[in-house]
Amino acid sequence: MVVIMPSSKAIIGQYTLKVQITKGSKATTYKLGTFVLLFNTWCADDDVFLDDEPKRQEYVMNDYGFVYQGNQNWISPCPWNFGQFEDDIIDISLRLLDKNLNYLQDAFKDLSHRNNPVYVSRVVCAMINSNDDNGVLQGNWGEDYSNGVSPSAWNGSTAILRKWFKKDCEPVKYGQCWVFAAVMCTVMRSLGIPTRVVTNFDSAHDTNNNLIIDEYYDPTGKKLEKESHDSIWNFHVWCECWMARKDLPPGYGGWQVLDPTPQETSNGIYCCGPASVRAIKEGELHLHHDGPFVFSMVNADCVTWTIYGTKKEKYFCDPHTIGRRISTKSVGTDDREDITHTYKYDEGTIEERKVFQKALQRLSRRSIKMSSNGSPYSPISNGFSPNDVFNGVSPERVQLPGREQPNRPLSDANLFLKFKLTESPQLGQTINLALLSVNLLSVAKTLKLSFSAQTLKHKGKPGVQFWKDSKYIDMGPKEEKWLLLQIPYSQYGKYLEDNSLIRVAAVGEQNVTWEKVLVEKDINLAMPQIMINPLGSARLTKPCRVQLTFTNPLSEDVSDCLLVIEGSGLLKSQMKIIVDTMKAKERSVLEFEVVPYKVGLKQLQVNFSSNKFQVIKGYRTIVVNN
């Protein structure tokens, strides 16, 4: 028996172990085999040491989890098969390291840095997307996935990584943010680095680096795309990795943001991070890497503009919209954990505004430095400075939009509007909405209401406006009125994106002060459940029957019905079951067999798709005994 004790600073990767036997002047070398050296979160001297056994089990050893989707008022857990301990995944992860641009340009230099989790995580982050290299995934935020796989159809990382590896490192089609992040989580866990997937709701993409997101609407409440390159994603997903940061001042180690979704370049490469979560909370944007971009995702201010022909009018500034209910899977349970407090101080507090001001100052110094180097940069957008939030527009006087909440008028506002769903809408059903209008004046007035509904793409870009209407209502002094609205499936169904997200907006204008108020609501359509029932106990290497019950939620026939099933420790590879056609509202029951090959808690994931929808998912946690 040979025992090897590698240094905590040793380079990770595959090693060949040899023994040399010398007899006199003759030496013979024998190859004993190969082994893989990983980062070690159990070693106190390792840069990824995490002194918490339940967290080590969750963030390194757990091979399944959830990616949270939806919107901040309707959070949906999407099951995901990480599968980092499948037999071939570590080989694929090491191959990924050897395909990065640094290795191809100078292999020795690249290898010499592979004992540094900051370096390795940055390399992996760049290699998950294919924008600069033969990375794992090609992004697609359009509508045509015909020559690949819709991002919503993936259940796990193993099928993606294997496809990339088997096709000689050709990028897999297609991914969006949650797929990029979940695949990165698999690779990082396979290398021994504690990693978790994090979802940020109402996540900003600040394209001009000024911590301000500009949104534009026409007078009917329709969101306009061409006016601004900024966007607010209904949710965005990235990774957090646990590591020491010896390149930063003390106290900024721990969880680090790494975002593999290709949004902006960092030192010329599409990657983001690692950025210290604590540095983001404290507004220390000068610390490496990509602090300004990450800060804007969770704590930018949003300015809404109304376009009247060629005229542009600043409507309101909202410092509270961006970065809400930041979520990850809880340790040891299937519950959701809210970690918003780790990224920023509570909205509306003095501490949060002080940090925002500090971030602006850090950004301003950075822009001056860039300008002195010949790189023009302006922190002012469209005539609005973030300092306006402090100069005459205090947080208490900033008007909030109705993004899942009513507008909060300024102190001199005379009109109040609020949307409310009368019931939670499901895919295929009529959307029933109620609008509350409140006349805050002591005189009667006539109110003109303009309505708009349009689909929203995942990146926050507006889709087709499929419904608009207008109504006039008379209101007495201090009167409240409810107005019922209906949008049938026949009106919205054919325009839905994969995320089944709809934004409804109303613009109210009254004839006394001619004040206008905008209120909007994002609606996620719920999906029917897939029932997964094991028919008996699951035992190692013994066949176990599983029953699936699923329903076509639409009042019309659907075709090309397909079930994709996977789960590490339960199925060696994806199982696909073709159902073909289902009639309107049809309920179907079928059975299939799994043969568990690993003991412990395992998760079975199921995706049900058709020519009309892609995103009906189900999961079941199964205990496998010996």
XYZ file of C-alpha atoms in Angstrom:
626
model
C 0.000 0.000 0.000
C 1.264 3.431 -0.941
C -0.071 6.500 0.895
C 0.260 9.916 -0.724
C -0.242 13.188 1.168
C -0.416 15.989 -1.433
C 0.226 19.565 -0.433
C -2.833 21.786 -0.038
C -1.193 23.972 -2.700
C -0.782 21.145 -5.216
C -2.105 21.597 -8.744
C -5.399 19.819 -9.367
C -5.743 17.385 -12.247
C -4.887 13.855 -13.331
C -1.531 12.408 -12.232
C 0.348 9.285 -13.229
C 1.813 7.289 -10.336
C 5.025 5.397 -11.079
C 7.508 3.420 -9.032
C 11.188 3.127 -9.849
C 13.119 0.075 -8.643
C 16.894 0.265 -8.734
C 19.127 -2.820 -8.660
C 22.756 -1.882 -8.791
C 23.192 0.416 -11.742
C 19.947 -0.645 -13.406
C 16.702 1.231 -12.770
C 13.297 0.038 -13.927
C 10.172 2.219 -13.854
C 6.688 0.745 -13.530
C 3.422 2.566 -14.044
C 1.090 1.836 -11.134
C -1.880 3.797 -12.429
C -3.434 7.255 -12.466
C -5.318 9.324 -9.936
C -7.130 12.669 -9.922
C -6.297 15.354 -7.370
C -9.098 17.752 -6.443
C -9.577 20.764 -4.208
C -10.377 19.591 -0.678
C -13.035 21.484 1.281
C -12.341 19.248 4.326
C -8.689 20.400 4.539
C -8.158 23.436 6.770
C -5.153 24.558 4.693
C -7.013 24.433 1.381
C -8.300 27.692 -0.108
C -11.790 26.128 -0.441
C -11.992 24.969 3.183
C -15.539 25.235 4.526
C -15.803 24.596 8.252
C -19.368 23.243 8.248
C -20.112 19.579 7.508
C -23.804 19.993 6.522
C -22.773 22.722 4.063
C -19.982 20.555 2.661
C -22.508 17.792 2.088
C -24.900 20.192 0.367
C -22.494 22.238 -1.736
C -20.021 19.504 -2.776
C -21.644 16.096 -2.279
C -25.309 16.653 -3.185
C -25.872 15.650 -6.806
C -29.327 17.211 -7.251
C -31.000 20.490 -6.405
C -33.264 23.267 -7.639
C -33.010 26.314 -9.846
C -35.594 28.926 -8.829
C -37.571 30.582 -11.618
C -40.724 32.668 -12.083
C -40.977 36.136 -10.571
C -40.512 37.526 -7.083
C -44.171 36.966 -6.172
C -44.413 33.523 -7.776
C -41.217 31.546 -7.196
C -41.123 28.111 -8.775
C -38.466 25.466 -7.987
C -37.128 23.825 -11.148
C -35.532 20.433 -10.313
C -32.015 19.856 -11.633
C -29.753 16.817 -11.889
C -26.179 17.994 -11.221
C -24.714 14.480 -11.450
C -21.149 15.513 -10.589
C -20.242 11.976 -9.456
C -21.290 10.171 -12.616
C -18.335 8.128 -13.865
C -17.325 10.330 -16.800
C -18.038 13.811 -15.415
C -14.640 14.423 -13.783
C -12.910 13.483 -17.049
C -15.139 15.938 -18.911
C -14.397 18.661 -16.335
C -10.637 18.168 -16.767
C -11.045 18.187 -20.539
C -12.887 21.486 -20.185
C -9.889 22.969 -18.344
C -7.575 21.822 -21.133
C -9.718 23.533 -23.790
C -9.541 27.010 -22.277
C -7.767 29.760 -24.210
C -5.051 30.254 -21.596
C -4.039 26.593 -21.792
C -3.984 26.656 -25.590
C -1.754 29.757 -25.574
C 0.618 28.738 -22.752
C -0.088 25.324 -21.220
C 2.669 25.482 -18.605
C 1.543 28.865 -17.279
C -2.097 27.747 -17.174
C -1.264 24.503 -15.336
C 0.855 26.370 -12.788
C -2.254 28.331 -11.693
C -4.523 25.321 -11.252
C -3.948 25.275 -7.501
C -5.772 28.613 -7.226
C -9.579 28.389 -7.040
C -9.912 32.056 -8.073
C -8.119 31.280 -11.330
C -9.804 27.915 -11.920
C -13.296 29.288 -11.276
C -12.716 32.137 -13.710
C -11.527 29.682 -16.371
C -14.543 27.417 -15.859
C -16.881 30.432 -15.948
C -15.530 31.408 -19.373
C -15.655 27.829 -20.695
C -19.316 27.185 -19.855
C -20.401 29.611 -22.597
C -19.103 29.359 -26.172
C -18.742 33.032 -27.043
C -14.922 33.085 -27.082
C -13.991 29.421 -27.472
C -15.345 25.889 -27.854
C -17.229 26.255 -24.598
C -19.975 23.931 -23.439
C -23.160 25.865 -24.258
C -24.354 28.203 -26.965
C -26.834 30.786 -25.733
C -30.132 31.478 -27.455
C -32.677 34.025 -26.201
C -34.770 34.030 -29.363
C -37.739 31.885 -30.287
C -36.272 29.332 -32.705
C -34.662 26.286 -31.099
C -35.401 23.947 -34.033
C -31.748 23.030 -34.620
C -31.079 22.312 -30.967
C -32.788 21.835 -27.598
C -34.916 24.515 -25.964
C -33.208 25.697 -22.752
C -36.401 24.911 -20.841
C -36.271 21.254 -21.921
C -33.052 20.390 -20.045
C -33.404 18.517 -16.736
C -29.751 18.308 -15.768
C -26.087 18.887 -16.550
C -24.851 15.388 -17.406
C -26.605 15.129 -20.784
C -25.188 18.525 -21.785
C -21.611 17.798 -20.699
C -21.619 14.346 -22.316
C -22.958 15.750 -25.576
C -20.231 18.408 -25.618
C -17.526 15.816 -24.896
C -18.722 13.223 -27.409
C -19.006 15.792 -30.215
C -15.336 16.775 -29.820
C -16.115 19.825 -27.699
C -18.645 21.355 -30.070
C -20.941 23.785 -28.223
C -24.313 22.314 -27.243
C -27.452 24.130 -28.397
C -29.022 25.801 -26.383
C -28.673 27.434 -22.976
C -29.971 30.376 -20.992
C -28.868 31.676 -17.598
C -30.177 28.843 -15.404
C -28.643 26.219 -17.709
C -25.264 27.992 -17.793
C -25.221 28.312 -13.992
C -26.381 24.756 -13.262
C -23.785 23.231 -15.600
C -21.074 25.356 -13.982
C -22.237 24.149 -10.574
C -21.743 20.539 -11.723
C -18.203 21.212 -12.953
C -17.165 23.148 -9.848
C -18.526 20.516 -7.463
C -16.776 17.793 -9.446
C -13.493 19.678 -8.910
C -14.149 19.880 -5.152
C -15.135 23.557 -4.873
C -18.283 24.224 -2.773
C -20.830 25.740 -5.152
C -24.494 26.696 -5.104
C -26.899 28.033 -7.723
C -28.439 31.437 -6.922
C -31.466 33.177 -8.473
C -31.945 36.947 -8.399
C -35.466 38.189 -9.178
C -35.865 41.474 -11.077
C -32.216 41.305 -12.066
C -30.696 44.267 -13.897
C -28.435 44.250 -16.928
C -26.740 47.653 -16.847
C -25.132 48.107 -20.266
C -23.607 51.564 -19.695
C -22.141 50.996 -16.229
C -23.899 53.837 -14.424
C -26.012 51.837 -11.907
C -29.177 53.131 -13.610
C -31.638 51.026 -15.596
C -33.749 53.006 -18.060
C -37.161 51.619 -19.083
C -39.420 53.192 -21.708
C -43.193 52.995 -22.227
C -45.658 54.486 -24.693
C -48.820 56.263 -23.425
C -50.804 52.977 -23.435
C -48.373 51.231 -21.076
C -46.669 49.186 -23.789
C -43.019 48.602 -22.966
C -40.673 49.775 -25.726
C -37.558 47.785 -26.573
C -35.575 49.924 -28.992
C -35.180 52.956 -26.737
C -32.805 51.316 -24.243
C -30.130 48.633 -24.161
C -30.677 48.195 -20.413
C -33.019 45.465 -19.248
C -34.577 43.936 -16.142
C -34.754 40.147 -16.299
C -37.672 38.612 -14.444
C -35.011 36.369 -12.923
C -31.326 35.734 -13.498
C -29.256 32.803 -12.261
C -25.565 32.561 -11.394
C -23.256 30.533 -9.140
C -21.679 31.248 -5.814
C -18.416 29.435 -5.039
C -16.762 29.271 -1.626
C -13.073 30.176 -1.473
C -10.424 32.281 0.225
C -9.558 35.565 -1.517
C -5.891 36.154 -0.766
C -5.854 38.676 -3.604
C -8.275 40.910 -1.663
C -8.114 42.643 1.734
C -8.998 40.445 4.748
C -12.684 39.670 5.206
C -13.705 39.328 1.559
C -13.349 35.574 1.232
C -16.277 33.159 1.452
C -19.027 33.199 -1.152
C -18.030 34.613 -4.529
C -20.319 35.405 -7.477
C -19.480 33.687 -10.774
C -21.833 34.263 -13.685
C -21.166 32.139 -16.801
C -24.014 33.659 -18.825
C -22.384 35.704 -21.605
C -23.602 39.247 -20.979
C -20.530 41.486 -20.899
C -16.813 40.859 -21.336
C -14.309 40.890 -18.492
C -10.754 41.600 -19.624
C -11.893 40.773 -23.131
C -13.502 37.407 -22.274
C -17.173 36.579 -21.643
C -17.096 35.689 -17.974
C -17.981 37.374 -14.699
C -16.316 37.009 -11.308
C -15.337 35.843 -8.867
C -16.800 38.868 -7.101
C -16.939 38.835 -3.310
C -20.544 38.855 -2.076
C -19.482 40.869 0.950
C -17.752 43.433 -1.303
C -20.999 43.813 -3.253
C -22.966 44.399 -0.059
C -20.497 47.049 1.100
C -20.233 48.795 -2.288
C -16.517 48.064 -2.667
C -16.670 47.964 -6.450
C -12.928 48.422 -6.943
C -12.166 44.901 -5.727
C -11.639 42.146 -8.316
C -13.533 40.861 -10.281
C -16.449 42.628 -12.040
C -17.906 44.267 -8.931
C -19.781 47.081 -10.762
C -21.647 44.656 -13.010
C -22.669 42.374 -10.134
C -23.675 45.331 -7.942
C -25.942 46.683 -10.683
C -27.657 43.277 -11.039
C -28.820 43.404 -7.424
C -28.929 47.081 -6.497
C -29.206 49.440 -9.488
C -31.912 52.118 -9.516
C -34.633 52.023 -12.152
C -35.788 55.127 -14.043
C -39.024 54.938 -16.063
C -39.587 57.188 -19.058
C -42.742 57.840 -21.099
C -42.400 58.457 -24.844
C -44.875 60.819 -26.546
C -43.906 60.832 -30.231
C -40.466 62.474 -30.235
C -40.818 63.743 -26.668
C -39.305 61.837 -23.762
C -40.483 62.478 -20.210
C -38.888 61.122 -17.039
C -41.710 59.509 -15.114
C -40.214 58.253 -11.861
C -37.136 56.777 -10.184
C -37.444 53.582 -8.170
C -34.519 52.540 -5.955
C -36.305 49.392 -4.761
C -37.212 47.435 -7.922
C -33.897 45.719 -8.654
C -32.640 42.633 -6.831
C -35.411 40.958 -4.855
C -35.821 37.633 -3.046
C -32.381 36.317 -3.984
C -32.792 32.564 -3.547
C -30.898 29.281 -3.262
C -31.660 25.788 -2.041
C -31.492 25.362 1.744
C -28.885 23.133 3.322
C -30.167 19.608 3.926
C -33.765 20.256 2.823
C -35.709 20.979 -0.360
C -36.799 24.378 0.971
C -35.830 27.743 -0.510
C -33.437 30.017 1.400
C -33.619 33.788 0.920
C -30.086 35.258 0.901
C -30.927 38.813 -0.212
C -29.453 40.167 3.040
C -26.009 38.860 2.069
C -25.997 41.080 -1.042
C -27.428 44.329 0.290
C -28.893 46.105 3.277
C -32.674 46.285 3.559
C -34.314 48.466 0.917
C -35.380 51.871 2.186
C -32.755 51.977 4.942
C -30.090 54.636 5.367
C -27.403 51.926 5.208
C -28.558 50.772 1.766
C -28.517 54.310 0.345
C -25.080 55.005 1.852
C -23.700 51.900 0.156
C -25.274 52.973 -3.141
C -23.621 56.376 -2.810
C -20.281 54.721 -2.030
C -20.666 52.518 -5.109
C -21.294 55.618 -7.250
C -18.161 57.240 -5.893
C -16.108 54.112 -6.576
C -17.516 54.015 -10.091
C -16.810 57.699 -10.627
C -13.151 57.274 -9.645
C -12.943 54.302 -11.971
C -14.455 56.306 -14.837
C -12.012 59.168 -14.323
C -9.143 56.688 -14.404
C -10.534 55.102 -17.584
C -10.977 58.517 -19.192
C -7.389 59.461 -18.387
C -6.331 56.304 -20.213
C -8.260 57.358 -23.283
C -11.433 55.398 -22.604
C -14.442 57.755 -22.554
C -16.999 56.981 -19.908
C -19.943 58.907 -18.545
C -21.918 57.935 -15.444
C -24.847 60.067 -16.592
C -27.651 58.571 -18.707
C -30.333 60.526 -20.554
C -29.862 63.575 -18.389
C -30.512 61.699 -15.139
C -27.884 61.274 -12.486
C -28.087 58.635 -9.753
C -27.337 61.447 -7.347
C -30.850 62.751 -8.082
C -31.958 60.098 -5.613
C -30.221 62.137 -2.929
C -30.632 65.637 -4.324
C -34.283 66.535 -3.890
C -35.772 63.066 -4.394
C -35.537 61.207 -1.122
C -36.383 57.491 -0.899
C -39.650 58.378 0.842
C -40.721 60.495 -2.149
C -39.729 58.096 -4.934
C -42.708 56.628 -6.758
C -42.762 52.853 -7.156
C -44.092 51.132 -10.253
C -46.665 48.385 -9.986
C -44.270 45.545 -10.734
C -46.223 43.038 -8.671
C -47.339 45.813 -6.354
C -49.382 49.029 -6.552
C -47.825 52.307 -7.528
C -46.963 54.467 -4.523
C -47.794 58.027 -5.596
C -45.698 61.045 -4.707
C -47.103 63.168 -1.923
C -48.934 65.414 -4.414
C -50.380 62.524 -6.452
C -54.152 62.421 -6.764
C -54.689 58.953 -8.231
C -53.964 55.446 -7.028
C -54.037 52.258 -9.163
C -53.460 48.638 -8.222
C -53.761 45.338 -10.117
C -54.935 42.159 -8.408
C -55.407 38.639 -9.757
C -58.817 37.280 -8.767
C -57.375 33.758 -9.072
C -54.027 32.182 -9.887
C -54.063 31.581 -13.658
C -52.874 28.295 -15.163
C -51.655 27.685 -18.676
C -54.704 27.343 -20.928
C -57.054 29.279 -18.658
C -58.521 32.769 -18.881
C -56.578 35.389 -16.936
C -58.986 37.181 -14.563
C -57.706 40.535 -13.296
C -59.154 43.348 -11.222
C -57.924 46.937 -11.263
C -58.521 49.140 -8.225
C -58.793 52.877 -8.984
C -58.857 55.379 -6.132
C -59.670 59.080 -6.536
C -57.667 60.847 -3.848
C -59.224 64.229 -4.638
C -62.266 65.752 -2.917
C -63.769 66.557 -6.323
C -65.286 64.303 -8.977
C -63.275 63.477 -12.078
C -63.297 61.366 -15.223
C -60.539 58.797 -15.504
C -59.204 57.457 -18.792
C -57.625 54.021 -18.466
C -55.427 52.568 -21.221
C -54.596 48.852 -20.952
C -51.856 46.771 -22.507
C -50.718 43.138 -22.273
C -47.630 41.670 -23.891
C -45.391 38.669 -23.513
C -42.003 39.127 -21.863
C -38.837 37.388 -22.907
C -36.671 35.923 -20.163
C -34.133 38.748 -20.535
C -36.847 41.307 -19.783
C -37.238 42.377 -23.403
C -40.858 42.918 -24.479
C -42.549 40.495 -26.834
C -45.773 40.803 -28.802
C -48.464 43.165 -27.552
C -51.497 40.890 -27.948
C -54.102 42.932 -26.080
C -54.929 46.588 -25.598
C -58.056 48.410 -24.546
C -59.219 51.701 -23.084
C -62.104 52.740 -20.859
C -63.485 55.907 -19.308
C -64.898 55.817 -15.775
C -66.478 58.566 -13.718
C -65.303 58.788 -10.119
C -66.816 60.714 -7.255
C -64.805 62.477 -4.532
C -62.573 59.996 -2.651
C -64.285 57.125 -4.486
C -62.811 53.643 -5.033
C -63.807 51.481 -7.989
C -62.903 47.957 -9.054
C -62.798 47.114 -12.748
C -62.812 43.449 -13.846
C -60.701 42.435 -16.860
C -60.396 39.138 -18.727
C -57.771 37.855 -21.178
C -58.722 34.458 -22.669
C -56.184 31.804 -23.693
C -57.235 32.235 -27.321
C -55.848 35.762 -27.141
C -52.488 35.071 -25.471
C -51.723 31.388 -26.104
C -49.981 31.527 -29.465
C -47.728 34.395 -28.379
C -46.341 32.841 -25.174
C -42.595 32.462 -24.700
C -41.162 29.378 -22.979
C -41.259 31.232 -19.649
C -45.077 31.721 -19.875
C -44.637 35.286 -18.606
C -47.068 38.114 -19.369
C -46.883 41.781 -18.373
C -50.140 43.679 -17.979
C -50.006 47.463 -17.683
C -52.479 50.291 -17.195
C -52.019 54.025 -17.625
C -54.509 56.223 -15.815
C -55.078 59.878 -16.730
C -57.653 62.096 -15.027
C -59.192 65.330 -16.309
C -58.631 67.544 -13.254
C -54.853 67.797 -12.857
C -54.060 65.707 -15.993
C -51.748 63.622 -13.899
C -50.768 60.223 -15.303
C -50.085 57.053 -13.297
C -48.591 53.811 -14.624
C -49.156 50.458 -12.914
C -47.980 47.080 -14.182
C -48.111 43.455 -13.118
C -46.052 40.476 -14.229
C -48.024 37.233 -14.424
C -46.481 33.763 -14.520
C -48.901 31.114 -15.712
C -48.883 28.074 -13.426
C -48.286 24.615 -14.870
C -50.165 21.418 -13.970
C -48.371 18.949 -11.720
C -46.733 15.758 -12.882
C -47.383 13.068 -10.291
C -44.463 10.649 -9.773
C -45.128 7.595 -7.581
C -42.635 4.760 -6.984
C -44.553 1.452 -6.846
C -42.634 -0.034 -3.943
C -39.345 0.669 -2.153
C -36.178 1.479 -4.085
C -33.249 -0.875 -3.425
C -29.733 -0.917 -4.815
C -29.474 -2.810 -8.164
C -33.100 -3.981 -7.896
C -35.717 -2.942 -10.522
C -38.297 -0.459 -9.246
C -41.467 0.497 -11.135
C -42.460 4.168 -11.209
C -45.867 5.543 -12.202
C -46.304 8.905 -13.956
C -49.569 10.840 -14.168
C -49.674 13.909 -16.382
C -52.299 16.055 -18.099
C -52.658 18.170 -21.219
C -53.730 21.516 -19.663
C -55.048 22.998 -22.904
C -58.542 22.951 -24.378
C -57.068 21.760 -27.656
C -55.166 18.707 -28.854
C -51.365 18.750 -28.626
C -48.874 16.708 -30.629
C -45.178 15.752 -30.459
C -45.617 14.907 -26.772
C -42.371 13.774 -25.171
C -41.321 12.785 -21.641
C -37.633 13.169 -20.745
C -36.658 11.449 -17.482
C -33.344 11.443 -15.627
C -31.833 11.219 -12.165
C -28.288 10.474 -10.968
C -28.094 7.198 -9.070
C -31.375 6.034 -10.627
C -30.817 6.185 -14.390
C -27.429 5.935 -16.113
C -28.621 8.204 -18.928
C -31.708 10.091 -20.053
C -34.850 8.079 -20.742
C -37.164 9.406 -23.443
C -40.771 8.255 -23.819
C -42.731 9.351 -26.899
C -46.423 9.894 -26.154
C -47.237 11.518 -29.513
C -50.737 13.119 -29.416
C -52.934 14.013 -26.429
C -56.501 15.231 -26.691
C -57.776 18.393 -25.000
C -57.594 18.082 -21.187
C -56.562 14.417 -21.528
C -55.045 12.717 -18.469
C -52.503 9.968 -19.060
C -50.909 7.355 -16.787
C -47.855 5.276 -17.661
C -45.174 3.221 -15.916
C -41.451 2.769 -16.421
C -38.593 1.042 -14.588
C -35.465 2.294 -12.848
C -32.592 0.234 -11.458
C -30.880 2.289 -8.724
C -27.084 2.053 -8.699
C -26.294 4.396 -5.780
C -27.695 4.494 -2.256
C -29.032 7.549 -0.459
C -31.376 10.409 -1.329
C -31.858 10.674 -5.078
C -34.074 12.875 -7.234
C -36.019 11.781 -10.312
C -36.726 14.624 -12.757
C -39.377 14.591 -15.506
C -39.968 17.099 -18.319
C -43.181 16.965 -20.362
C -43.178 18.883 -23.659
C -45.332 19.181 -26.773
C -45.752 21.383 -29.819
C -47.650 23.890 -27.619
C -45.521 24.031 -24.450
C -42.031 23.110 -23.204
C -41.896 23.626 -19.479
C -44.132 21.251 -17.527
C -41.795 19.664 -15.007
C -42.047 17.306 -12.058
C -39.717 15.689 -9.565
C -39.724 13.162 -6.771
C -37.115 12.517 -4.088
C -36.508 8.797 -3.692
C -34.601 7.031 -0.893
C -32.460 4.167 -2.201
C -31.538 1.526 0.393
C -29.085 -1.359 0.212
